[in-house]
PDB file of C-alpha atoms in Angstrom:
ATOM      1  CA  MET N   1     123.753 -59.408  -6.944  1.00 46.00           C
ATOM      2  CA  LYS N   2     122.624 -55.930  -5.858  1.00 42.00           C
ATOM      3  CA  LYS N   3     124.598 -54.418  -8.743  1.00 42.00           C
ATOM      4  CA  PHE N   4     122.809 -56.713 -11.186  1.00 39.00           C
ATOM      5  CA  PHE N   5     119.379 -55.546 -10.012  1.00 39.00           C
ATOM      6  CA  LEU N   6     120.534 -51.933 -10.032  1.00 37.00           C
ATOM      7  CA  VAL N   7     121.734 -52.231 -13.634  1.00 39.00           C
ATOM      8  CA  ILE N   8     118.540 -53.975 -14.690  1.00 48.00           C
ATOM      9  CA  SER N   9     116.443 -51.299 -12.961  1.00 45.00           C
ATOM     10  CA  ILE N  10     118.342 -48.508 -14.693  1.00 46.00           C
ATOM     11  CA  VAL N  11     117.955 -50.169 -18.097  1.00 41.00           C
ATOM     12  CA  VAL N  12     114.210 -50.598 -17.575  1.00 42.00           C
ATOM     13  CA  VAL N  13     113.733 -46.995 -16.437  1.00 40.00           C
ATOM     14  CA  LEU N  14     115.760 -45.607 -19.330  1.00 40.00           C
ATOM     15  CA  SER N  15     113.986 -47.725 -21.905  1.00 46.00           C
ATOM     16  CA  CYS N  16     110.579 -46.665 -20.603  1.00 51.00           C
ATOM     17  CA  SER N  17     111.365 -42.992 -20.195  1.00 45.00           C
ATOM     18  CA  GLY N  18     112.924 -42.355 -23.590  1.00 48.00           C
ATOM     19  CA  GLU N  19     110.779 -41.076 -26.418  1.00 59.00           C
ATOM     20  CA  GLN N  20     110.018 -43.898 -28.762  1.00 72.00           C
ATOM     21  CA  GLU N  21     110.226 -43.493 -32.489  1.00 83.00           C
ATOM     22  CA  LYS N  22     106.830 -43.230 -34.150  1.00 86.00           C
ATOM     23  CA  PRO N  23     105.947 -45.728 -36.876  1.00 89.00           C
ATOM     24  CA  GLU N  24     106.064 -44.441 -40.460  1.00 90.00           C
ATOM     25  CA  TRP N  25     102.420 -45.295 -41.077  1.00 91.00           C
ATOM     26  CA  LEU N  26     101.170 -43.416 -38.020  1.00 96.00           C
ATOM     27  CA  LEU N  27      98.719 -40.616 -38.766  1.00 96.00           C
ATOM     28  CA  GLY N  28      99.783 -37.343 -37.238  1.00 95.00           C
ATOM     29  CA  LYS N  29      97.786 -35.796 -34.424  1.00 97.00           C
ATOM     30  CA  ASP N  30      96.412 -33.084 -36.724  1.00 97.00           C
ATOM     31  CA  GLN N  31      95.174 -35.718 -39.182  1.00 97.00           C
ATOM     32  CA  MET N  32      93.560 -37.712 -36.388  1.00 97.00           C
ATOM     33  CA  ILE N  33      91.926 -34.608 -34.955  1.00 98.00           C
ATOM     34  CA  ALA N  34      90.476 -33.496 -38.300  1.00 98.00           C
ATOM     35  CA  PHE N  35      89.205 -36.983 -39.104  1.00 98.00           C
ATOM     36  CA  LEU N  36      87.666 -37.542 -35.669  1.00 98.00           C
ATOM     37  CA  ILE N  37      85.923 -34.165 -35.789  1.00 98.00           C
ATOM     38  CA  ASP N  38      84.272 -35.188 -39.055  1.00 97.00           C
ATOM     39  CA  VAL N  39      83.388 -38.616 -37.649  1.00 97.00           C
ATOM     40  CA  HIS N  40      81.658 -37.084 -34.630  1.00 97.00           C
ATOM     41  CA  ILE N  41      79.813 -34.530 -36.744  1.00 96.00           C
ATOM     42  CA  THR N  42      78.627 -37.330 -39.035  1.00 95.00           C
ATOM     43  CA  GLU N  43      77.473 -39.397 -36.067  1.00 94.00           C
ATOM     44  CA  ALA N  44      75.561 -36.406 -34.686  1.00 93.00           C
ATOM     45  CA  LYS N  45      73.836 -35.806 -38.030  1.00 93.00           C
ATOM     46  CA  LEU N  46      72.760 -39.433 -38.219  1.00 93.00           C
ATOM     47  CA  THR N  47      71.498 -39.355 -34.647  1.00 92.00           C
ATOM     48  CA  LYS N  48      69.332 -36.340 -35.474  1.00 93.00           C
ATOM     49  CA  LEU N  49      67.686 -38.261 -38.318  1.00 92.00           C
ATOM     50  CA  GLY N  50      65.916 -40.449 -35.779  1.00 89.00           C
ATOM     51  CA  ILE N  51      66.382 -43.643 -37.780  1.00 92.00           C
ATOM     52  CA  THR N  52      66.931 -47.096 -36.368  1.00 92.00           C
ATOM     53  CA  ARG N  53      70.380 -48.078 -35.178  1.00 91.00           C
ATOM     54  CA  ASP N  54      70.762 -50.601 -38.017  1.00 93.00           C
ATOM     55  CA  SER N  55      69.890 -48.039 -40.666  1.00 93.00           C
ATOM     56  CA  ALA N  56      72.182 -45.474 -39.074  1.00 92.00           C
ATOM     57  CA  ARG N  57      75.023 -48.008 -39.118  1.00 93.00           C
ATOM     58  CA  VAL N  58      74.534 -48.683 -42.832  1.00 94.00           C
ATOM     59  CA  LEU N  59      74.465 -44.956 -43.593  1.00 95.00           C
ATOM     60  CA  PHE N  60      77.479 -44.310 -41.374  1.00 95.00           C
ATOM     61  CA  ASN N  61      79.501 -46.954 -43.215  1.00 95.00           C
ATOM     62  CA  GLU N  62      78.852 -45.100 -46.466  1.00 96.00           C
ATOM     63  CA  TYR N  63      79.701 -41.715 -44.957  1.00 96.00           C
ATOM     64  CA  GLU N  64      82.808 -43.199 -43.381  1.00 96.00           C
ATOM     65  CA  LYS N  65      84.094 -44.273 -46.813  1.00 97.00           C
ATOM     66  CA  ARG N  66      83.657 -40.692 -47.995  1.00 97.00           C
ATOM     67  CA  LEU N  67      85.504 -39.390 -44.946  1.00 97.00           C
ATOM     68  CA  TYR N  68      88.471 -41.654 -45.678  1.00 97.00           C
ATOM     69  CA  GLU N  69      88.535 -40.283 -49.222  1.00 97.00           C
ATOM     70  CA  LYS N  70      88.125 -36.681 -48.077  1.00 97.00           C
ATOM     71  CA  HIS N  71      91.031 -37.007 -45.644  1.00 97.00           C
ATOM     72  CA  ASN N  72      93.068 -39.218 -47.974  1.00 97.00           C
ATOM     73  CA  ILE N  73      93.350 -41.888 -45.290  1.00 96.00           C
ATOM     74  CA  ASP N  74      93.341 -45.649 -45.651  1.00 95.00           C
ATOM     75  CA  ASP N  75      90.994 -47.320 -43.153  1.00 95.00           C
ATOM     76  CA  SER N  76      93.607 -49.834 -42.008  1.00 96.00           C
ATOM     77  CA  VAL N  77      96.097 -47.034 -41.310  1.00 97.00           C
ATOM     78  CA  TYR N  78      93.428 -45.162 -39.364  1.00 97.00           C
ATOM     79  CA  TYR N  79      92.618 -48.193 -37.207  1.00 96.00           C
ATOM     80  CA  LYS N  80      96.297 -48.943 -36.572  1.00 97.00           C
ATOM     81  CA  SER N  81      96.897 -45.293 -35.698  1.00 97.00           C
ATOM     82  CA  TYR N  82      93.855 -45.200 -33.430  1.00 97.00           C
ATOM     83  CA  HIS N  83      95.086 -48.267 -31.531  1.00 97.00           C
ATOM     84  CA  HIS N  84      98.577 -46.785 -31.337  1.00 97.00           C
ATOM     85  CA  TYR N  85      97.177 -43.665 -29.703  1.00 97.00           C
ATOM     86  CA  LEU N  86      95.056 -45.777 -27.342  1.00 96.00           C
ATOM     87  CA  GLU N  87      98.299 -47.288 -26.098  1.00 96.00           C
ATOM     88  CA  HIS N  88      99.766 -43.793 -25.672  1.00 97.00           C
ATOM     89  CA  VAL N  89      97.157 -42.314 -23.368  1.00 96.00           C
ATOM     90  CA  THR N  90      98.675 -38.844 -23.064  1.00 97.00           C
ATOM     91  CA  GLU N  91      98.704 -38.384 -26.822  1.00 97.00           C
ATOM     92  CA  MET N  92      95.151 -39.694 -27.157  1.00 97.00           C
ATOM     93  CA  LYS N  93      94.004 -37.296 -24.459  1.00 98.00           C
ATOM     94  CA  GLU N  94      95.619 -34.406 -26.363  1.00 98.00           C
ATOM     95  CA  ILE N  95      93.854 -35.510 -29.538  1.00 97.00           C
ATOM     96  CA  TYR N  96      90.443 -35.795 -27.897  1.00 97.00           C
ATOM     97  CA  ASP N  97      90.900 -32.543 -25.991  1.00 98.00           C
ATOM     98  CA  ALA N  98      91.425 -30.830 -29.347  1.00 98.00           C
ATOM     99  CA  VAL N  99      88.448 -32.649 -30.900  1.00 98.00           C
ATOM    100  CA  THR N 100      86.217 -31.671 -27.984  1.00 98.00           C
ATOM    101  CA  ASP N 101      87.400 -28.047 -28.050  1.00 98.00           C
ATOM    102  CA  SER N 102      86.763 -27.814 -31.775  1.00 97.00           C
ATOM    103  CA  LEU N 103      83.305 -29.358 -31.547  1.00 97.00           C
ATOM    104  CA  ASN N 104      82.387 -27.100 -28.623  1.00 96.00           C
ATOM    105  CA  TYR N 105      83.604 -24.059 -30.549  1.00 96.00           C
ATOM    106  CA  ARG N 106      81.551 -25.031 -33.597  1.00 94.00           C
ATOM    107  CA  GLU N 107      78.493 -25.593 -31.438  1.00 93.00           C
ATOM    108  CA  GLN N 108      78.874 -22.181 -29.823  1.00 94.00           C
ATOM    109  CA  LYS N 109      79.232 -20.556 -33.266  1.00 91.00           C
ATOM    110  CA  LEU N 110      76.015 -22.222 -34.429  1.00 88.00           C
ATOM    111  CA  LYS N 111      74.127 -20.992 -31.370  1.00 89.00           C
ATOM    112  CA  LYS N 112      75.001 -17.349 -32.097  1.00 84.00           C
TER     113      LYS N 112
END
């Protein structure tokens, strides 16, 4: 019985520790970073307009369509990729660290 639990434990550890194959449809980290940078810049621009939340949402939806076209991304692939990265916290942290660094760099450049 102890051998059974040992074998099961080893199988579980090995299956969890191995690198899993990424889905074909998954957007790469660089694509996600570039898209998210543009999304956050767009959100900031809309916030500066001082319009109501409802109006900003309508405008954002239009800008978002343009961003998908600009980055040649399908919205369903983006959402699936985003949820994939949410489930892979380390990768999502790497993505958002890069987004934050890029936005901070751009902000510092504008201040000069």
